Coordinates of N, CA and C in Angstrom, one line a residue:
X3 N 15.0 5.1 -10.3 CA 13.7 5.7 -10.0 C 12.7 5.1 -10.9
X4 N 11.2 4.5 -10.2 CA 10.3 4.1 -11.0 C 9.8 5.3 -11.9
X5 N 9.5 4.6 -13.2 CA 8.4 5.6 -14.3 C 7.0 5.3 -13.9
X6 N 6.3 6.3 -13.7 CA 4.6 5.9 -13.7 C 4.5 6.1 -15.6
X7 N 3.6 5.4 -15.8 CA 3.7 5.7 -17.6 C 1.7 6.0 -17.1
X8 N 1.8 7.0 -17.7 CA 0.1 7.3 -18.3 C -0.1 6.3 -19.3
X9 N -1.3 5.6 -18.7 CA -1.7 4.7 -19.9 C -2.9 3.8 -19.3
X10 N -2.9 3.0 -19.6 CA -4.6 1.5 -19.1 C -3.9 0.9 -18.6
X11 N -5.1 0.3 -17.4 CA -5.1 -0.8 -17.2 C -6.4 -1.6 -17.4
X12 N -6.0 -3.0 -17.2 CA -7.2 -4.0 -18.0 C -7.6 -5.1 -17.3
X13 N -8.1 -5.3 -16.1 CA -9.0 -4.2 -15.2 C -8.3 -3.3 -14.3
X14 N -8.9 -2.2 -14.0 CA -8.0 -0.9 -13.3 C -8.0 -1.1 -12.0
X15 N -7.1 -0.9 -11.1 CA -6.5 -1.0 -9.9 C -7.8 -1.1 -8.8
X16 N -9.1 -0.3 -9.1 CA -10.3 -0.4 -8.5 C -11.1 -1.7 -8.6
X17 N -10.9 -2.0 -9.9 CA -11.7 -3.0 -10.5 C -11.0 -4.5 -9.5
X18 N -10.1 -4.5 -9.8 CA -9.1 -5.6 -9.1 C -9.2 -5.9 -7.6
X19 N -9.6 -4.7 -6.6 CA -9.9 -4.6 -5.4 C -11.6 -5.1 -4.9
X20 N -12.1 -3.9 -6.1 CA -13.3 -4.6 -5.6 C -13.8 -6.1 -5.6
X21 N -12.9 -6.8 -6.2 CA -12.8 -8.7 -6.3 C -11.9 -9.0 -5.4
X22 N -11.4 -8.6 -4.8 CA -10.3 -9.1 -4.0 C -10.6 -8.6 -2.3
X23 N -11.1 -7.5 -1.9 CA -11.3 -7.6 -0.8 C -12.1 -7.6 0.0
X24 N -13.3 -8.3 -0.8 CA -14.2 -8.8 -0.2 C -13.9 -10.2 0.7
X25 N -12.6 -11.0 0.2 CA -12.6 -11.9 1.0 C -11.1 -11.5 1.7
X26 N -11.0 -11.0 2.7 CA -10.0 -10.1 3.5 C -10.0 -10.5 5.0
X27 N -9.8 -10.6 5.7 CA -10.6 -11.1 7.0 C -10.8 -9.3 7.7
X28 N -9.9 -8.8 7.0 CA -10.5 -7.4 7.8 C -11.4 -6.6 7.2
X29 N -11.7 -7.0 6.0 CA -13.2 -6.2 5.3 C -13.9 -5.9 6.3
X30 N -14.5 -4.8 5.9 CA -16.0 -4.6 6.8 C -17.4 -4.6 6.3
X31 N -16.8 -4.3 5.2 CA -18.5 -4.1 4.2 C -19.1 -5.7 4.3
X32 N -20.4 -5.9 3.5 CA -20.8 -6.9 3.7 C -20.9 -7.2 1.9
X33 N -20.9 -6.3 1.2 CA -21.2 -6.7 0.0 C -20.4 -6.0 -1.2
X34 N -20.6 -6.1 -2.3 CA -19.6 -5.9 -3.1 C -19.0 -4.3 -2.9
X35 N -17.6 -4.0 -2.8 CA -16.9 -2.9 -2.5 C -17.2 -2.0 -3.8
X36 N -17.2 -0.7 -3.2 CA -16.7 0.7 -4.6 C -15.8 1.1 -4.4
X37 N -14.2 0.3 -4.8 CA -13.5 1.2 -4.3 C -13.1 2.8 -4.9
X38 N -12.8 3.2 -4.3 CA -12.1 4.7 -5.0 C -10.6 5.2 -4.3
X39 N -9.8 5.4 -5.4 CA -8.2 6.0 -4.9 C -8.4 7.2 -4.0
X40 N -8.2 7.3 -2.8 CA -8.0 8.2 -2.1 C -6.9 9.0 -1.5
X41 N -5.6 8.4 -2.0 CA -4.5 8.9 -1.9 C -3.0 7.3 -1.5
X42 N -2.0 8.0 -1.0 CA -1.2 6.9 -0.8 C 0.3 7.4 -1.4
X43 N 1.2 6.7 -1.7 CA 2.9 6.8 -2.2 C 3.1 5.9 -2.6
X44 N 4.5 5.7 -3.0 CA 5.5 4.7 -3.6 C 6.6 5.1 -3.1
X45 N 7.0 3.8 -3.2 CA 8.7 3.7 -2.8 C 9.5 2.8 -4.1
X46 N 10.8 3.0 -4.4 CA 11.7 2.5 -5.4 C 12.1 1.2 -5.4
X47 N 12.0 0.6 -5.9 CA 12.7 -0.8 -6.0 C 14.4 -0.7 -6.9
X48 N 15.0 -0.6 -5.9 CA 16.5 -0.2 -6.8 C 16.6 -0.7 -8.0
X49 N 16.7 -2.3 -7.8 CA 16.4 -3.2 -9.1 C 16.0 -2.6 -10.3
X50 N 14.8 -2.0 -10.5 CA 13.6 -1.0 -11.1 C 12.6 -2.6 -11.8
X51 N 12.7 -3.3 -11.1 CA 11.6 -4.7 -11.7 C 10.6 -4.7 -10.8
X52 N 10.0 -4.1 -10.0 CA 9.1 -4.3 -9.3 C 8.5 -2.7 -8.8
X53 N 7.3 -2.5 -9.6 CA 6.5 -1.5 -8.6 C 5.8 -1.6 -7.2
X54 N 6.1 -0.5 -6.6 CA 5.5 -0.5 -5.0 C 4.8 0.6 -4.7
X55 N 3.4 0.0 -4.6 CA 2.8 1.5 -4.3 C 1.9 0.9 -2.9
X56 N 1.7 1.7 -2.2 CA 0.9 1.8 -0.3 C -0.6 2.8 -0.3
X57 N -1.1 2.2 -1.4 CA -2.9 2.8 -1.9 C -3.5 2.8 -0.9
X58 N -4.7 4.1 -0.8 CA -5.5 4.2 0.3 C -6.6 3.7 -0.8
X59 N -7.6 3.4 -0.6 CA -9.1 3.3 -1.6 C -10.3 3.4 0.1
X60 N -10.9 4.2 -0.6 CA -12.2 4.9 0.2 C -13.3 3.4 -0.5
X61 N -13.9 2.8 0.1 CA -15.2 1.4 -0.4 C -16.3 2.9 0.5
X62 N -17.1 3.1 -0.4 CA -18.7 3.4 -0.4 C -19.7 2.9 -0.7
X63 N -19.7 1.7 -0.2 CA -20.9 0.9 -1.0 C -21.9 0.8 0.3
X64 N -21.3 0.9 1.8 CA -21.9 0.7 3.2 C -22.6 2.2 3.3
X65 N -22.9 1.7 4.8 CA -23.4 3.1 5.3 C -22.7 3.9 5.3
X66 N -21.2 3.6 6.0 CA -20.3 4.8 6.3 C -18.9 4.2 4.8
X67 N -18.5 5.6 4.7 CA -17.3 4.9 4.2 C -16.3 4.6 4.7
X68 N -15.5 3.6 4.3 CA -14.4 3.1 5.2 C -12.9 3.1 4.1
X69 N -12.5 3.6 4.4 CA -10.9 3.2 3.7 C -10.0 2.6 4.4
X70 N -9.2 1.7 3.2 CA -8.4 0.7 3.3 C -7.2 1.0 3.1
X71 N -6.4 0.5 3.5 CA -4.6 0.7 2.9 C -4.5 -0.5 2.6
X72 N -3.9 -0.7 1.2 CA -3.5 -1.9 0.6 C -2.2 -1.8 -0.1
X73 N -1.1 -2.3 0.3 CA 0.3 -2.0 -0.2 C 0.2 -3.0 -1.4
X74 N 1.2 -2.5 -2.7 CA 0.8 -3.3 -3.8 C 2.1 -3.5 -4.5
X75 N 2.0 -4.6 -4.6 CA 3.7 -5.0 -5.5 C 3.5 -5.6 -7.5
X76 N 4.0 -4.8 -7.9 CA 3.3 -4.8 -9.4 C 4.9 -5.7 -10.1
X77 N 4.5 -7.1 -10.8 CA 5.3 -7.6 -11.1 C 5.2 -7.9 -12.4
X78 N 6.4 -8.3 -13.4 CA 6.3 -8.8 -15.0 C 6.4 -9.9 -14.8
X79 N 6.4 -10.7 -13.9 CA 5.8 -12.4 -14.2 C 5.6 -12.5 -11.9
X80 N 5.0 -14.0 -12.3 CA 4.8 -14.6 -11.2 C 6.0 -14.3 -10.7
X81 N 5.3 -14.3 -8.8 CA 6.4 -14.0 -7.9 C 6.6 -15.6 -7.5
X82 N 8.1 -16.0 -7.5 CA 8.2 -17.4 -6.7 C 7.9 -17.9 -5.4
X83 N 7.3 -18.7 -5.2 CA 7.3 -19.3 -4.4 C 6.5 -18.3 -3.0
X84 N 5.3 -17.5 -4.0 CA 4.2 -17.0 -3.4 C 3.2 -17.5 -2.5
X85 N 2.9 -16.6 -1.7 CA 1.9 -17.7 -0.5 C 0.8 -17.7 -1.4
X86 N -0.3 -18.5 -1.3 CA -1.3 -18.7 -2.1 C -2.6 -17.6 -2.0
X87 N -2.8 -16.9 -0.9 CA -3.0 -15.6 -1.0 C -2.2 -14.5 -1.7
X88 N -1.1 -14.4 -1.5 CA -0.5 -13.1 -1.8 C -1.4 -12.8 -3.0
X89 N -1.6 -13.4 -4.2 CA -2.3 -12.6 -5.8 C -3.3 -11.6 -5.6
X90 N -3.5 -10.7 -5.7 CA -4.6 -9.7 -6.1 C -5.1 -10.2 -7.2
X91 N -3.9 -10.0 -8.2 CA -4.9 -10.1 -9.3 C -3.7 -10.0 -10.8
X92 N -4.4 -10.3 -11.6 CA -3.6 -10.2 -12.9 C -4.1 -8.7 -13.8
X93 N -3.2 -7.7 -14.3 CA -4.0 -6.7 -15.4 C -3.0 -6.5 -16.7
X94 N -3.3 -6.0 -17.7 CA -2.4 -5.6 -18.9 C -2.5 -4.0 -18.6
X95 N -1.3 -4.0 -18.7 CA -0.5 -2.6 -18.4 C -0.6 -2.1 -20.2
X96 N -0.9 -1.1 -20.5 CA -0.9 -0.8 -22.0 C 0.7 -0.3 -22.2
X97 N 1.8 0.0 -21.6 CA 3.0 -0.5 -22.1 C 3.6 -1.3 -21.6
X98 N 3.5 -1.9 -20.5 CA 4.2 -3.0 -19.8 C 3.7 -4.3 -19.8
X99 N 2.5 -4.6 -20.8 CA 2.1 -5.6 -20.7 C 1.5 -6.5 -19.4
X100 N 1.6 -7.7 -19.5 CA 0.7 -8.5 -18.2 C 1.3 -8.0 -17.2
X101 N 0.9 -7.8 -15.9 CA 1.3 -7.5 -14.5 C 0.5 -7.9 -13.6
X102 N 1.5 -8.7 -12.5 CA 1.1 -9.7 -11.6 C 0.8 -8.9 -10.6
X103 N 0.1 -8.5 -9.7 CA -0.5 -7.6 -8.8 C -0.5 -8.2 -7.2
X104 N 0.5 -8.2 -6.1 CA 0.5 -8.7 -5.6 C 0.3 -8.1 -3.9
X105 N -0.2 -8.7 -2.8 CA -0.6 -8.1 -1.6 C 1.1 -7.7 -1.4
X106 N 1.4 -6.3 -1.0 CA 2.8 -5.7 -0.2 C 3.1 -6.3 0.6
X107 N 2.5 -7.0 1.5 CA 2.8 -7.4 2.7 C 3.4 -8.6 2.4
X108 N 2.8 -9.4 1.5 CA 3.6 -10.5 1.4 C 4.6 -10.6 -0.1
X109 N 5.1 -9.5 -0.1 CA 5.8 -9.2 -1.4 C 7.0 -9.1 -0.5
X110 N 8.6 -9.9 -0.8 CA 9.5 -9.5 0.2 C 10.3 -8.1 -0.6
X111 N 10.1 -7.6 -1.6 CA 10.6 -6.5 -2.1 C 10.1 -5.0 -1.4
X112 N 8.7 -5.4 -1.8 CA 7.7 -4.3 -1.0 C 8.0 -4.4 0.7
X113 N 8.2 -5.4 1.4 CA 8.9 -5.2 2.9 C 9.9 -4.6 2.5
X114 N 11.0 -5.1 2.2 CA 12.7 -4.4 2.1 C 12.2 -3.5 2.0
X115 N 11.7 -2.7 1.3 CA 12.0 -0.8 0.9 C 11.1 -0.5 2.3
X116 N 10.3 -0.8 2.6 CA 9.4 -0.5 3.5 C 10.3 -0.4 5.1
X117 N 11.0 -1.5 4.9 CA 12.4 -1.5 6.2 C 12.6 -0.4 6.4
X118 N 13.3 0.2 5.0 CA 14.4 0.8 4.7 C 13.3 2.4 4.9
X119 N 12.5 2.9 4.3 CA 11.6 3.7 4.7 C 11.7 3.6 6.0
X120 N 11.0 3.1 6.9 CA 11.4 3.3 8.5 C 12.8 3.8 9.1
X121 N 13.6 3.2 8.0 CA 14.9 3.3 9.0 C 15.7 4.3 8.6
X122 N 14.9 5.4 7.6 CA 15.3 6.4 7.0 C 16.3 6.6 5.8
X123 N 16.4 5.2 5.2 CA 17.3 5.0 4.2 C 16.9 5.5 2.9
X124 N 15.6 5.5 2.7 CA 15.1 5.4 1.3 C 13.9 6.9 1.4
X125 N 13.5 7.3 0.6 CA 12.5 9.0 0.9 C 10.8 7.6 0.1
X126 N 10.1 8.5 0.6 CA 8.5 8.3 0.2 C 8.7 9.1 -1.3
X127 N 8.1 8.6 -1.9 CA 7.8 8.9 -3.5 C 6.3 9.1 -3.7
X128 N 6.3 10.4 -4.7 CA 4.3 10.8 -5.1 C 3.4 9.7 -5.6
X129 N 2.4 9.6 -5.6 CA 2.2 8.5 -5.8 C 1.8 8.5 -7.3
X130 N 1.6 9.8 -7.9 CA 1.3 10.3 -9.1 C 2.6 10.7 -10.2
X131 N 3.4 11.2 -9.6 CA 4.5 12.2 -10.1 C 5.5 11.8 -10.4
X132 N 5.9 11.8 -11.5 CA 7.1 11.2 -11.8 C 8.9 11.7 -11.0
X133 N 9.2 11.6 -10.2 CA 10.3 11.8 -9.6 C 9.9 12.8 -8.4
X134 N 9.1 13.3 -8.2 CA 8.9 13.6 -6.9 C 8.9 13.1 -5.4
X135 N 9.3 13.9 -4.5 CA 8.7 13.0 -3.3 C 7.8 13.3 -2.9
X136 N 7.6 12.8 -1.2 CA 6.1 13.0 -1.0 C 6.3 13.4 0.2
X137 N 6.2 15.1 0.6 CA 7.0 15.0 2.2 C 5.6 14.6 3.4
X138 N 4.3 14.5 2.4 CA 3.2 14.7 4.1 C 3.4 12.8 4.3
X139 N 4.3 12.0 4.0 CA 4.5 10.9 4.4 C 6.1 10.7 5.3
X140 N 5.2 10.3 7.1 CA 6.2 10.5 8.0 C 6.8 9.1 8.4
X141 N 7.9 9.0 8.4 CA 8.0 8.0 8.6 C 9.6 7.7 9.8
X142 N 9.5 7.0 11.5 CA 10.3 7.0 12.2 C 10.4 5.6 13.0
X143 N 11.6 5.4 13.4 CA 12.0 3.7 13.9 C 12.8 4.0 15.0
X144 N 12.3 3.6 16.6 CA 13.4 3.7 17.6 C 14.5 2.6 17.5
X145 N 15.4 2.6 16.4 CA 16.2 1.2 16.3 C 16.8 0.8 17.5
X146 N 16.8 1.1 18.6 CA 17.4 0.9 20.2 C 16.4 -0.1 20.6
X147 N 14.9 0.3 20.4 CA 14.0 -0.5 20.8 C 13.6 -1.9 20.1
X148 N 14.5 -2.2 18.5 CA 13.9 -3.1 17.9 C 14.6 -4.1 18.3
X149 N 14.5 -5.1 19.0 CA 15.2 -6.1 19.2 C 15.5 -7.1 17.6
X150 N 16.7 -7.2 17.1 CA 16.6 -8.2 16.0 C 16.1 -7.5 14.6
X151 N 15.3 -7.9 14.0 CA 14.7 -7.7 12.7 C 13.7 -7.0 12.7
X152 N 13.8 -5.8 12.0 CA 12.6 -4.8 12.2 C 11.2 -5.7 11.3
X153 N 9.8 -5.6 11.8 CA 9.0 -6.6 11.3 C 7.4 -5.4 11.4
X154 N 7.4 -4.9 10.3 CA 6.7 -3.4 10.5 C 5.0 -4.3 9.8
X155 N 3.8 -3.6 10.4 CA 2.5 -4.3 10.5 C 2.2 -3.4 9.8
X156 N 1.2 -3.6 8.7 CA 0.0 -2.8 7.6 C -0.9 -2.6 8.4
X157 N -1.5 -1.7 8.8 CA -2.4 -1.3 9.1 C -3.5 -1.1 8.1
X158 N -4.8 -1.6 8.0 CA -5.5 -2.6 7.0 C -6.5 -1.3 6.3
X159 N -7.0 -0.8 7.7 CA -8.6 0.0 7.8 C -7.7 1.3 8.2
X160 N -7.6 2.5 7.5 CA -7.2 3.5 7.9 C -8.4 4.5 8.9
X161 N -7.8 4.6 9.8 CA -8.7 6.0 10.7 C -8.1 7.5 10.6
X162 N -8.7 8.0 10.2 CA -8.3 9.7 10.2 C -7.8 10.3 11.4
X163 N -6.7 10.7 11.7 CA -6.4 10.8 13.1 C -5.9 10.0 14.0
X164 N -5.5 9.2 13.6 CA -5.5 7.8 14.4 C -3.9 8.0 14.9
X165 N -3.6 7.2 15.8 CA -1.7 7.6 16.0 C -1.6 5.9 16.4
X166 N -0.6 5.9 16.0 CA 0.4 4.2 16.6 C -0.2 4.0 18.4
X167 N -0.2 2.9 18.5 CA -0.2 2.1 19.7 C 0.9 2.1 20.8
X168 N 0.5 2.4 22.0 CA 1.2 2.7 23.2 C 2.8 2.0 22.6
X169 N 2.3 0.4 22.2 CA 4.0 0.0 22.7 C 4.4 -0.3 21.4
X170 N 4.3 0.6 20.2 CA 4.5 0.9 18.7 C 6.1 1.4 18.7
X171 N 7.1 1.4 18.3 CA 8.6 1.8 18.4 C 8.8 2.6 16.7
X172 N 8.0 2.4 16.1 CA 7.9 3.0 14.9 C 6.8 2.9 13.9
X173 N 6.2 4.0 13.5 CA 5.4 3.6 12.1 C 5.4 4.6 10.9
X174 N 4.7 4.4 10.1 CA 4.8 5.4 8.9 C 3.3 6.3 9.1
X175 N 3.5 7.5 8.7 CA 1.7 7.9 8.6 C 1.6 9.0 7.2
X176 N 0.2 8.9 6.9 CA 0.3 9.6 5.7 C -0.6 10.4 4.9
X177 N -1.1 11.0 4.3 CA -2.4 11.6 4.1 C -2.9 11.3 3.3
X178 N -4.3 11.3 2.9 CA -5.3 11.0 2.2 C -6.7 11.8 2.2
X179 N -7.4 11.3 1.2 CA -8.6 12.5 0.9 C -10.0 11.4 1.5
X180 N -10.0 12.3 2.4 CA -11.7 11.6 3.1 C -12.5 11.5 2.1
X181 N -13.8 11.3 2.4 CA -15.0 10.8 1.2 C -15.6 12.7 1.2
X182 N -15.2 12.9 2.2 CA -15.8 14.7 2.0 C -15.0 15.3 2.0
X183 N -14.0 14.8 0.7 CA -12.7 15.5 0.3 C -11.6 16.3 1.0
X184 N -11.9 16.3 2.5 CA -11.0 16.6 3.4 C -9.8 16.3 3.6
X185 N -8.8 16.6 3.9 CA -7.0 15.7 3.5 C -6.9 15.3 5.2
X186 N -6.8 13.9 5.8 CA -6.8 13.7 6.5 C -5.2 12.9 6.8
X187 N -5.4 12.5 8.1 CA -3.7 11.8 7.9 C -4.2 10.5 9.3
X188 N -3.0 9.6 9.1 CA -3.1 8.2 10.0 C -2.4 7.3 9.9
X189 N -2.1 6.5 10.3 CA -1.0 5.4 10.5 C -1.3 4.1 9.7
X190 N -0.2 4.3 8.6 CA -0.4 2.9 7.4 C 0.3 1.9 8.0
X191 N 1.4 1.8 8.9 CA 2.4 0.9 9.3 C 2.6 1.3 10.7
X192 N 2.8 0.0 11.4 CA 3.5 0.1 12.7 C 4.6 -0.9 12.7
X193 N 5.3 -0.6 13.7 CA 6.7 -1.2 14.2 C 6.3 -1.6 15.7
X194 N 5.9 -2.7 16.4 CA 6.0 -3.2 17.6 C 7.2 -3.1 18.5
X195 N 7.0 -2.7 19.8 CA 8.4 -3.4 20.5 C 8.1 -4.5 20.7
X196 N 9.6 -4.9 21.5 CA 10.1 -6.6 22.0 C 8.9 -7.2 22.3

């Protein structure tokens, strides 16, 4: 089980976004982001070398606010043979020292557990709490329908209320706190059919 350790970061998980997803192709805003943590989970990396966390962040800088889901793979050195996007970003952990901050999606650790999450192998983790779970994160896979290799989509721009796509065979959904502090819920991941 991961440890969250109370402590700094240098720049903090906001600071790092707001530089990073402005060049996104799914951004919406037009100019520099505010992000703010609006909720989200973690999942385990058995290993225990790699954090995984599935962040919502609310950007208020537009007219409306928009939240994002950004799945995040927190590493102690470079990931090999990284696509040249994957980096977020670099920060110092005040006990873990440098940490390599990397897009989930293209983290293959952060997929595996994420599989395994769908396929009911592994439980959602608080995203704050140290050994807790997280039951308002739902997560279902019709494995009959997946032809081959389950290949589950981030859903980028969260909508409140939102549900998976007609010909969706699985996704995860989860809750978060609107900009008017409301606890809303919506689909972070889908699973396509054939």
């Amino acid at each position: 089980m991961s440890i969250i350790h109370r402590t700094t970061l240098t720049p903090t998980k906001p600071e790092l976004l707001a530089e990073w997803l402005p060049k996104q192709p799914w951004y919406r805003g037009t100019g520099t982001p505010e992000p703010v943590k609006a909720g989200g989970f973690r999942l385990d990396d058995p290993a225990g070398e790699v954090g995984l966390e599935f962040m919502a962040v609310t950007d208020t800088s537009g007219p409306e606010p928009v939240t994002y889901h950004v799945p995040m793979a927190y590493r102690g050195a470079p990931l090999a043979d990284a696509p040249d996007d994957a980096l977020i970003g670099t920060t110092e952990h005040g006990v873990l020292g440098m940490r390599w901050v990397y897009d989930g999606a293209k983290d293959p650790v952060l997929v595996r557990e994420l599989t395994a999450l769908l396929k009911g192998e592994v439980p959602a983790h608080a995203q704050s709490v140290d050994g807790a779970l997280d039951p308002t994160v739902h997560a279902r896979l019709a494995l009959d329908d997946v032809p081959g290799e389950v290949r589950p989509e981030i859903v980028r721009v969260l909508e409140a209320g939102a549900k998976a796509p007609g010909d969706a065979v699985g996704e995860v959904s989860a809750e978060w706190s609107a900009a008017d502090e409301r606890r809303v819920r919506g689909v972070f991941v889908v699973v396509r059919g054939g």
